[in-house]
Structure formats: structure tokens, C-alpha cells
PDB file of C-alpha atoms and ligand atoms in Angstrom:
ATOM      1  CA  UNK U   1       0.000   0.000   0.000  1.00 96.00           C
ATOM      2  CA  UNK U   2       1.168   3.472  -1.164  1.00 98.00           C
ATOM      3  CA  UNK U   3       0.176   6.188   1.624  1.00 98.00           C
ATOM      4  CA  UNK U   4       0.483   9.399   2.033  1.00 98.00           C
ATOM      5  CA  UNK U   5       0.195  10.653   5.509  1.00 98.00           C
ATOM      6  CA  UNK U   6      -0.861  14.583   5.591  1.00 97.00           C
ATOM      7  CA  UNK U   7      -1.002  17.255   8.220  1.00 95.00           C
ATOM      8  CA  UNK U   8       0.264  19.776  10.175  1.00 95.00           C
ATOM      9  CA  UNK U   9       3.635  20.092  12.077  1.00 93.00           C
ATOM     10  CA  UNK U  10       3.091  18.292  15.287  1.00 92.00           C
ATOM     11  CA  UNK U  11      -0.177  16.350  14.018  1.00 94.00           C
ATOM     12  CA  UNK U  12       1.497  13.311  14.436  1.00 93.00           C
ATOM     13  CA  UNK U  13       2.342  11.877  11.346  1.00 95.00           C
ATOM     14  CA  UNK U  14       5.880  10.752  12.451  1.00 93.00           C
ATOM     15  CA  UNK U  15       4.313   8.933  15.153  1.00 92.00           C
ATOM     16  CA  UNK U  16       1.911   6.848  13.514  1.00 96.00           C
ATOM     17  CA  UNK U  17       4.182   6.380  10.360  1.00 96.00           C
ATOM     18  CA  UNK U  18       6.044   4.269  12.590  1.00 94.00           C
ATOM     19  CA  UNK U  19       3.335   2.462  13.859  1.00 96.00           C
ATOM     20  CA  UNK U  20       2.405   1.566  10.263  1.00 97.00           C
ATOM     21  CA  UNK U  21       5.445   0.659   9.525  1.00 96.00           C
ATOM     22  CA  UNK U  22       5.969  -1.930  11.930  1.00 94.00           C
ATOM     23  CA  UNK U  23       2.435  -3.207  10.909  1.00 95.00           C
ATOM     24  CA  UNK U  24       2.518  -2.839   7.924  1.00 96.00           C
ATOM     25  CA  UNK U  25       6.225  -4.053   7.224  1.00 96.00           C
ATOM     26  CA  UNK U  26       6.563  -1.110   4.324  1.00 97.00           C
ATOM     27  CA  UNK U  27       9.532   1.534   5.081  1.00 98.00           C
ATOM     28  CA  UNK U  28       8.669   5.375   6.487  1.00 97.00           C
ATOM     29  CA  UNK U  29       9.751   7.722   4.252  1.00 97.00           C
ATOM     30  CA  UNK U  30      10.411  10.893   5.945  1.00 96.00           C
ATOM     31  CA  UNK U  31      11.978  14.015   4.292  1.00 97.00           C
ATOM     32  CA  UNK U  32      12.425  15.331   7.511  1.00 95.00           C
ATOM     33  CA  UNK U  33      14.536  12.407   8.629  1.00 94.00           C
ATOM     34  CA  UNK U  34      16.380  12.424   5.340  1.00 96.00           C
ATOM     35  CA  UNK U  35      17.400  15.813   5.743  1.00 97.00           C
ATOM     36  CA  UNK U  36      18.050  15.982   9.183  1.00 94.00           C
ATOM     37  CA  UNK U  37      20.353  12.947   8.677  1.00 94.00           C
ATOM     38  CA  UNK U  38      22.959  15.006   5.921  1.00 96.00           C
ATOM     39  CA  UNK U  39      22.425  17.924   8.754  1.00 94.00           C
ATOM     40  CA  UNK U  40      23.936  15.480  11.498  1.00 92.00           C
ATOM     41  CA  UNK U  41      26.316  14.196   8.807  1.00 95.00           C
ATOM     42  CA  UNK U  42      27.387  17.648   7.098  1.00 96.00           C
ATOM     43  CA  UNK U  43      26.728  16.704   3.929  1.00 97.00           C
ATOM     44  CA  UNK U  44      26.616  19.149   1.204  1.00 97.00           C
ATOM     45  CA  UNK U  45      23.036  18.559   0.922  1.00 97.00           C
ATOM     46  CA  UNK U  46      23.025  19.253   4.884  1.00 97.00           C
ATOM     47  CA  UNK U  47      24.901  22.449   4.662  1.00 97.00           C
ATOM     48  CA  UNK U  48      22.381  23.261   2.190  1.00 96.00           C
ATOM     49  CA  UNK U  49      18.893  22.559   3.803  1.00 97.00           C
ATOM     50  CA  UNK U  50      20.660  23.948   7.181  1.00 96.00           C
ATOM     51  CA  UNK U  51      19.501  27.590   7.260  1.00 95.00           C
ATOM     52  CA  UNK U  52      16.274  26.860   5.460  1.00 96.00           C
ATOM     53  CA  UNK U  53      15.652  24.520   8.050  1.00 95.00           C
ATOM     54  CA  UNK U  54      16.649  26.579  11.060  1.00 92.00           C
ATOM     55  CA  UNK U  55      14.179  29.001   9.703  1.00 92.00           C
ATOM     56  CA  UNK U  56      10.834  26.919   9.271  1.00 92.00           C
ATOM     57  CA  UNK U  57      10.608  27.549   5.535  1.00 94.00           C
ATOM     58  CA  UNK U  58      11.090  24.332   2.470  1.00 96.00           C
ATOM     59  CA  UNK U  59      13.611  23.181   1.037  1.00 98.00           C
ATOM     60  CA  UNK U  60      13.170  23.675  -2.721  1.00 98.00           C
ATOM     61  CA  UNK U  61      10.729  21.477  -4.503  1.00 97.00           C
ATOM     62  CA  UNK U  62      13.875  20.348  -6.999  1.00 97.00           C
ATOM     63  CA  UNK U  63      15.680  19.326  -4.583  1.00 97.00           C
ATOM     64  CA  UNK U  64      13.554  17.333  -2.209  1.00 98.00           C
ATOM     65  CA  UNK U  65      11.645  16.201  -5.424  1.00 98.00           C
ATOM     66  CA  UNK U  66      14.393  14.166  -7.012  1.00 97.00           C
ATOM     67  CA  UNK U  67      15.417  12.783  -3.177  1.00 97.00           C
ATOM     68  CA  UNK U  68      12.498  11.396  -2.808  1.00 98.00           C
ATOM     69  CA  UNK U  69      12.345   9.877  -6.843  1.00 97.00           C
ATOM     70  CA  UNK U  70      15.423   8.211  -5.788  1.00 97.00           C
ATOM     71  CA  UNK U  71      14.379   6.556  -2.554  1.00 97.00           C
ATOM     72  CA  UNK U  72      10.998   5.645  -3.778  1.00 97.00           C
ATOM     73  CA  UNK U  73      12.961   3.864  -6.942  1.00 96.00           C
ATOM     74  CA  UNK U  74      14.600   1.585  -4.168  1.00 97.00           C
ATOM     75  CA  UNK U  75      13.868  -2.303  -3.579  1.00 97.00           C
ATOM     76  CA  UNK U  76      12.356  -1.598   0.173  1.00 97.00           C
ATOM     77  CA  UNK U  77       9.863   0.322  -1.451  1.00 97.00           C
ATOM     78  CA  UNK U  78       8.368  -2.019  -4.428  1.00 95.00           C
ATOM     79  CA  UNK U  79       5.742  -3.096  -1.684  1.00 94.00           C
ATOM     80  CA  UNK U  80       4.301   0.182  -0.664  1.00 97.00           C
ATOM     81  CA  UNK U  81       5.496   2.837   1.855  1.00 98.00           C
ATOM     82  CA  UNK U  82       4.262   5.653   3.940  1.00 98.00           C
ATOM     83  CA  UNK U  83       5.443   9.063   3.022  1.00 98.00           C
ATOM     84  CA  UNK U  84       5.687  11.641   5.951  1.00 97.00           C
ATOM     85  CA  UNK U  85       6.075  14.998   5.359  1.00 97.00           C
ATOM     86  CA  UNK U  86       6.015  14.765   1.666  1.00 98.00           C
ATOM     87  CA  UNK U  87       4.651  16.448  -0.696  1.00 98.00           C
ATOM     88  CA  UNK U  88       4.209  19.548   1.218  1.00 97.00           C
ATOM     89  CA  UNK U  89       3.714  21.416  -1.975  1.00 97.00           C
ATOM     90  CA  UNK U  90       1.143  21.367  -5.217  1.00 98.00           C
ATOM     91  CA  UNK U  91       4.309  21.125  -7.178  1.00 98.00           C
ATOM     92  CA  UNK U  92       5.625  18.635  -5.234  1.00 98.00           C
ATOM     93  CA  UNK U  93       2.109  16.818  -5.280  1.00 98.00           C
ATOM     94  CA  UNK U  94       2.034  17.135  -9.208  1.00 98.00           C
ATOM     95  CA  UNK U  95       5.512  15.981  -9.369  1.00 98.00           C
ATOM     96  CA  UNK U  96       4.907  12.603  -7.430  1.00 98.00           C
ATOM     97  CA  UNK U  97       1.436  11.924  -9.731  1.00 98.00           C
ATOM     98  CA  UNK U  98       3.775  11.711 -12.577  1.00 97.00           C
ATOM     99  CA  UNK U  99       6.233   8.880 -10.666  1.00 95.00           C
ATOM    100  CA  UNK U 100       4.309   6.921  -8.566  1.00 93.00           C
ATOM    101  CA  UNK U 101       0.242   6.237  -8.039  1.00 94.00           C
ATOM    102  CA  UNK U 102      -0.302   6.196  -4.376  1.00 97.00           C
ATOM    103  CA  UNK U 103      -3.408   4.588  -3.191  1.00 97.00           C
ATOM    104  CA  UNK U 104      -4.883   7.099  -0.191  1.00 97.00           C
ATOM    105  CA  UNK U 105      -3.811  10.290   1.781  1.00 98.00           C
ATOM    106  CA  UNK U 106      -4.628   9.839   5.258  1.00 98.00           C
ATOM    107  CA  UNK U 107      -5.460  13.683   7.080  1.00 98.00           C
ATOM    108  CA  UNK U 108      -4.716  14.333  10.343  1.00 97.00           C
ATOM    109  CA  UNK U 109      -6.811  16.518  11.795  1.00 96.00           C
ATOM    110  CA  UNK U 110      -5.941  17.987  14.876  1.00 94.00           C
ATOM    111  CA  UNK U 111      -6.458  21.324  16.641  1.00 90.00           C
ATOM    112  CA  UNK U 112      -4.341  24.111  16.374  1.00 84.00           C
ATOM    113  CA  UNK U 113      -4.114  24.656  20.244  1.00 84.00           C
ATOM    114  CA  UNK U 114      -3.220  21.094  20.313  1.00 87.00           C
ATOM    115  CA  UNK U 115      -0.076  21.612  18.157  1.00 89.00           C
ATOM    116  CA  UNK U 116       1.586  24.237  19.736  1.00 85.00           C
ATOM    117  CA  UNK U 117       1.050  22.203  22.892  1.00 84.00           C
ATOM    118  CA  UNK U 118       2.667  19.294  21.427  1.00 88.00           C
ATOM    119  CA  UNK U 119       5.381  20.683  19.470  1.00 89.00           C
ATOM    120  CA  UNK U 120       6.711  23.115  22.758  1.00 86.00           C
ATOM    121  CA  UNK U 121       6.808  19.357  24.258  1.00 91.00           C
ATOM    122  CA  UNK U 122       8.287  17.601  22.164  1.00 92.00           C
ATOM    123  CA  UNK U 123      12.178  16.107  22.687  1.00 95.00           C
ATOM    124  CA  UNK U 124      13.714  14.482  19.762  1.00 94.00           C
ATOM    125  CA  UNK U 125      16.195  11.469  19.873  1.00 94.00           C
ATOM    126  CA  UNK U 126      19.192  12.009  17.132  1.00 92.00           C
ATOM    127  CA  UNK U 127      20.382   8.141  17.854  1.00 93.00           C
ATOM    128  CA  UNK U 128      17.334   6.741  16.663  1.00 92.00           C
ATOM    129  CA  UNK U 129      14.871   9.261  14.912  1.00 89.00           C
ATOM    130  CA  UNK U 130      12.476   9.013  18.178  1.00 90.00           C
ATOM    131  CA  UNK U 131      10.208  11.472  18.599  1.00 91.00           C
ATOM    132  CA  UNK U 132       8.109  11.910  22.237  1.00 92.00           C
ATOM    133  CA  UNK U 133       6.507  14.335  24.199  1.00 92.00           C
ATOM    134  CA  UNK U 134       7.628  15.564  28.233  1.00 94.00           C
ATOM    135  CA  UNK U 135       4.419  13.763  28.996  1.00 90.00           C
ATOM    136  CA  UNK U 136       4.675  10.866  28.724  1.00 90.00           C
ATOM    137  CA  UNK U 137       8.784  11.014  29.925  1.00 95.00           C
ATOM    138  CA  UNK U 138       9.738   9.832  33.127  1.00 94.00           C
ATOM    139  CA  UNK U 139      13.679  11.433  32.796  1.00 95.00           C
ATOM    140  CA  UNK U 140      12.895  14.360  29.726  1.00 93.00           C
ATOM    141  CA  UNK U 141      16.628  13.964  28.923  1.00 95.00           C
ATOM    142  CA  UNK U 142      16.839   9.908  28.292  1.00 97.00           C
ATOM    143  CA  UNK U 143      15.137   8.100  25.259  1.00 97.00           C
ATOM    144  CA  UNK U 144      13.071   5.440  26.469  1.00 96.00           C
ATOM    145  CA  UNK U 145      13.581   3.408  23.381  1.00 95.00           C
ATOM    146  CA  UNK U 146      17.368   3.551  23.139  1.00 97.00           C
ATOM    147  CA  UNK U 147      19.056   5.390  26.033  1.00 97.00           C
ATOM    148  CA  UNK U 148      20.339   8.394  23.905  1.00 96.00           C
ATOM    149  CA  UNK U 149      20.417  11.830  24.977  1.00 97.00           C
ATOM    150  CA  UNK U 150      17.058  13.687  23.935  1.00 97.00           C
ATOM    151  CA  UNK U 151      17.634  17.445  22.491  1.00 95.00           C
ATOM    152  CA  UNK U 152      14.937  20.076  21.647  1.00 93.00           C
ATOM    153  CA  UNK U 153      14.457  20.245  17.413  1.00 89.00           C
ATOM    154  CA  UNK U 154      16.220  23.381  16.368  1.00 84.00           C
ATOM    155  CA  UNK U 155      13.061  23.819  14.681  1.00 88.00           C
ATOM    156  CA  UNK U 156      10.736  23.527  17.633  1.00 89.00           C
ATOM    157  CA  UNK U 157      11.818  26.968  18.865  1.00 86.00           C
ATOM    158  CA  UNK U 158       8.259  29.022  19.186  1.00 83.00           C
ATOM    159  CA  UNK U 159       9.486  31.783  16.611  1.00 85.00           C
ATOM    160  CA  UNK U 160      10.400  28.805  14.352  1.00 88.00           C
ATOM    161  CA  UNK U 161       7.014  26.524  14.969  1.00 88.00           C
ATOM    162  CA  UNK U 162       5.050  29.784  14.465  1.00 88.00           C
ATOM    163  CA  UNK U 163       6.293  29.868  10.797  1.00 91.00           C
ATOM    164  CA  UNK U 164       5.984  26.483   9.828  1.00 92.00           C
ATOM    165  CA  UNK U 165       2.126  26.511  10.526  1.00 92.00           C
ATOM    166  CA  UNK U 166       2.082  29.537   8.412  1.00 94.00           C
ATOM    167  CA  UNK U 167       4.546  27.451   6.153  1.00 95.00           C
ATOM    168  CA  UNK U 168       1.573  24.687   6.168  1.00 96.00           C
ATOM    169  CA  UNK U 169      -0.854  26.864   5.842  1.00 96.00           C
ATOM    170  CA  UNK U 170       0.071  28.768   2.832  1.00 97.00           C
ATOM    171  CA  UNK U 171       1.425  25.183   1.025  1.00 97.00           C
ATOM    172  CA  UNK U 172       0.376  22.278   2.326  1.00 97.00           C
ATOM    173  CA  UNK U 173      -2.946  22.134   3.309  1.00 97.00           C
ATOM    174  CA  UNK U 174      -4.325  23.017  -0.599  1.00 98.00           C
ATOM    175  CA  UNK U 175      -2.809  18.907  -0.470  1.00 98.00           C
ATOM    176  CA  UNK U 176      -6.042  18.548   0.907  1.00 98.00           C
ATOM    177  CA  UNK U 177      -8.377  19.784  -1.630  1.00 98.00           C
ATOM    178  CA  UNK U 178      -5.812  18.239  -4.323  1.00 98.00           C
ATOM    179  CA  UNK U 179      -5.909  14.649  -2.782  1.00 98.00           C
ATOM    180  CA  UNK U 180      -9.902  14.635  -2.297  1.00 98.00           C
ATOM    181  CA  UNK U 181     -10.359  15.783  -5.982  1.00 98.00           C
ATOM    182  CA  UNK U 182      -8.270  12.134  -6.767  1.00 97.00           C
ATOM    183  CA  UNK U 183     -11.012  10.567  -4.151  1.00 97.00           C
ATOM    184  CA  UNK U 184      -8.041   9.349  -2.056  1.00 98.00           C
ATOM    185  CA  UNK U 185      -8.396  11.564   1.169  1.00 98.00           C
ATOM    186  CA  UNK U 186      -9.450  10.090   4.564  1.00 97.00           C
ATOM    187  CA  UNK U 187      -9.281  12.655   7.175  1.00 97.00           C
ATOM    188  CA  UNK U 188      -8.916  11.200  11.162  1.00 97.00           C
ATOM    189  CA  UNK U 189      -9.706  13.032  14.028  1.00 97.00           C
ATOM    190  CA  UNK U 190      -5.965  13.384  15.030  1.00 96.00           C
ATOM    191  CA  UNK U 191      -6.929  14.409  18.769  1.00 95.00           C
ATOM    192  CA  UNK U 192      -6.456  12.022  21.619  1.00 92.00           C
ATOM    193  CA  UNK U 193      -4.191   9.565  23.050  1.00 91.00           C
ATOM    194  CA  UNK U 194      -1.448   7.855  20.208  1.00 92.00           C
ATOM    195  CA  UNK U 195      -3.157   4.702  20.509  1.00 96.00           C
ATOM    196  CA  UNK U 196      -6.674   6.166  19.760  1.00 97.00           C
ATOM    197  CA  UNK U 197      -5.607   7.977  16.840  1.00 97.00           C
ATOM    198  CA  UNK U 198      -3.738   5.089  15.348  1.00 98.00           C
ATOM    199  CA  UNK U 199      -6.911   2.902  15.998  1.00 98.00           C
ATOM    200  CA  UNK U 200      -8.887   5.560  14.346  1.00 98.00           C
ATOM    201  CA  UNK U 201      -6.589   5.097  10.797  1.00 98.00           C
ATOM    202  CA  UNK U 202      -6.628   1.718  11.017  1.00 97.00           C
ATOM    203  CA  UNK U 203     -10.364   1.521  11.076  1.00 97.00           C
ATOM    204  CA  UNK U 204     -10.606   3.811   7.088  1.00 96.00           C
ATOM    205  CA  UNK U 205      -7.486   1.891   6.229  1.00 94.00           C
ATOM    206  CA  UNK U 206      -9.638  -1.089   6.273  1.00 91.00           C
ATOM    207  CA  UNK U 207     -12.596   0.216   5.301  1.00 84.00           C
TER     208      UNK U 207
HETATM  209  P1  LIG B   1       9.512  17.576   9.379  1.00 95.32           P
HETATM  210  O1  LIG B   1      10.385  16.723  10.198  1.00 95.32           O
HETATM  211  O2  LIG B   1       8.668  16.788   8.394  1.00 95.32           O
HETATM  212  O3  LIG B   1       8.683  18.542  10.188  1.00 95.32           O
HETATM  213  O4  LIG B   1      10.479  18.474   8.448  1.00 95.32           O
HETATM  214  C1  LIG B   1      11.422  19.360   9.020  1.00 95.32           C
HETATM  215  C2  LIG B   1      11.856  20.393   7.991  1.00 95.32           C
HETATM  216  O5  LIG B   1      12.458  19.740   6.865  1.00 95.32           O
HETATM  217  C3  LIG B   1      10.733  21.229   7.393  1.00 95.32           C
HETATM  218  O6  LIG B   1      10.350  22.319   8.227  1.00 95.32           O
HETATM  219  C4  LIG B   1      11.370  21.676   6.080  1.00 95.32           C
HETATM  220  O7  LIG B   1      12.325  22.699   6.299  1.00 95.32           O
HETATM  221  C5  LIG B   1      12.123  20.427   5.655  1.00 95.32           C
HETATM  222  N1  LIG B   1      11.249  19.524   4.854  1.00 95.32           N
HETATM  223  C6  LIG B   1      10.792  18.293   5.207  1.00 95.32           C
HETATM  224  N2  LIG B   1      10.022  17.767   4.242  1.00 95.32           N
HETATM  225  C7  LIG B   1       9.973  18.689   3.240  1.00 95.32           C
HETATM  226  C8  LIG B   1       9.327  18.756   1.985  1.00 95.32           C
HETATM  227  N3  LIG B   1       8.547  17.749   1.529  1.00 95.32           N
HETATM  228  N4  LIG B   1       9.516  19.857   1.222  1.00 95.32           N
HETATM  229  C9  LIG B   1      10.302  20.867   1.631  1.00 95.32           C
HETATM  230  N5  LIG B   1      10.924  20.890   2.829  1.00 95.32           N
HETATM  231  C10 LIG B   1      10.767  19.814   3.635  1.00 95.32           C
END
């Protein structure tokens, strides 16, 4: 199954991507991840994304375009995958149509309130890619799932966060409108506990 998993920063799409993905047994593809990976490793591409990044604004369509062309052309992903974070863009949208034919684009709807709570909570593990909020943390500094040291995103910053809704707003949610003219929208109330959300998309998934 090809899926596209839509939504604001913070709505949770990392989180139940790799819920799916251990259910489903189909990789995560996260642009995110991707670039925050060259970021840790200084790639060029790293040193390129960096400022946009720090800033809450996209990396060019071009370039995150053709890195995700590449990864979906891989073996892992002849099965079916779950795209998080991208496209974030009409042109990004259009550009994927042309390359692959995904089968739905699950919405996450969740309140904008909730968000801002979430996202000045959340602590990010660079070891493995684990995302979690104070919450639910018994030590905020410790991962749960590995042991590694858990850092604020760069991009979490309140200035930053503040931009990337706007960011969403101005780009990303027209996804919406694109995806349900295709028929391949199901929106989920994205409020609630992790576990109620992720029961929620598994219900349209097998409707
Ligand atoms: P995320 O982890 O999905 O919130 O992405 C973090 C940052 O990476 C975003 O704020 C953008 O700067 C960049 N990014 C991730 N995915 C995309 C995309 N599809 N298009 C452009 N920039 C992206």
C-alpha cells in the first residue's frame, strides 16, 4: 500500500508512520529524517537545507523532489510505503502523480491549540529518529527506546514553529483539496491519546 500521511507540524504523522510501519512491514519515508540525517552528517546537501531549516521555511521542490524519486525507486519500497512529510507542496504533489500512483492520503486533523502544545513538548532522539513528548517522559533527557540523549528540534523553537504553521498553511494544506479531488483523502480526528488515533486510521485503512 502506497500512503500518504498529511497534516500539520506536530499532528502526528511521524508517530503513527512508525506504527504503520511496523504493521505494515513497508519503510517510512520521511523528508524530515532524510534531511536531518545530511544535517547530522554535514553533507553538502546538509549544509544546504541547514539555514532553510533553522528558519521553518522548504527546502526547494527540486531538490527534495528528485530525493524522494530516488528513494521511492529503491527495492524496500516495491511493496508500498508511507510518506511523511512529503509532498508539502502542489508542485511537489504534481511531481509525485507523474512517478508513482499512491493509493490514499490519510489527514490528520488535529487542533491548532493542540499543536503548539505538542510541538513546545516535544524532545527528539538524534540516535534513533524518536520522537516523544515531556508527557509521557519519566527522565525528559533519556530516550526510552534507546538510552540516547534527547535534544529540543532546532526547529521547535516558538518563533520557528510559528512559521511552519504559516509554512503549512500557505502550502500544504491546498494537499487537501488536491488529494480529495483524486477521491483518495481520509481525514482522522488526530486528537487524543497515540493509541486512539492510530486505531482511528486503522479503522478507514480497512474500510
Ligand atoms: P519535518 O520533520 O517533516 O517537520 O520536516 C522538518 C523540515 O524539513 C521542514 O520544516 C522543512 O524545512 C524540511 N522539509 C521536510 N520535508 C519537506 C518537503 N517535503 N519539502 C520541503 N521541505 C521539507
Amino acid at each position: 500500500m502506497k500512503i500518504i500521511l498529511l497534516g500539520a507540524p506536530g499532528s502526528g504523522k511521524g508517530t503513527m508512520a512508525q506504527k504503520l510501519t511496523s504493521d505494515l512491514k513497508i519503510p517510512q519515508i520521511s523528508t524530515g529524517d532524510i534531511f536531518r540525517k545530511n544535517l547530522k552528517e554535514e553533507t553538502p546537501l546538509g549544509l544546504q537545507v541547514k539555514d532553510i531549516m533553522a528558519r521553518g521555511e522548504l527546502v526547494p521542490d527540486e531538490i527534495t523532489i528528485e530525493i524522494v524519486k530516488n528513494r521511492l525507486a529503491e527495492a524496500d519500497c516495491a511493496n508500498g510505503y508511507i510518506l511523511d512529510g512529503f509532498p508539502r507542496s502542489i508542485v511537489q504533489a504534481e511531481a509525485l502523480d507523474k512517478f508513482q500512483q499512491i493509493d490514499c492520503a490519510i489527514n490528520l486533523d488535529v487542533d491548532k491549540e493542540a499543536i503548539v502544545k505538542r510541538l513546545s513538548g516535544r524532545r527528539f532522539c538524534p540516535d534513533c529518529n524518536g520522537t516523544f513528548h515531556i508527557s509521557s517522559l519519566t527522565d525528559a533527557a533519556v530516550c526510552p527506546a534507546c538510552g540516547g540523549k534527547l535534544v529540543i528540534r532546532a526547529d521547535d523553537s516558538e518563533e520557528t514553529v510559528r512559521e511552519r504553521l504559516h509554512v503549512y498553511d500557505v502550502n500544504t494544506f491546498p494537499l487537501i483539496e488536491y488529494y480529495t479531488k483524486q477521491g483518495k483523502v481520509l481525514t482522522v480526528d488526530g486528537n487524543g491519546s497515540i493509541d486512539e488515533v492510530y486505531n482511528r486510521i486503522l479503522a478507514v485503512l480497512n474500510k
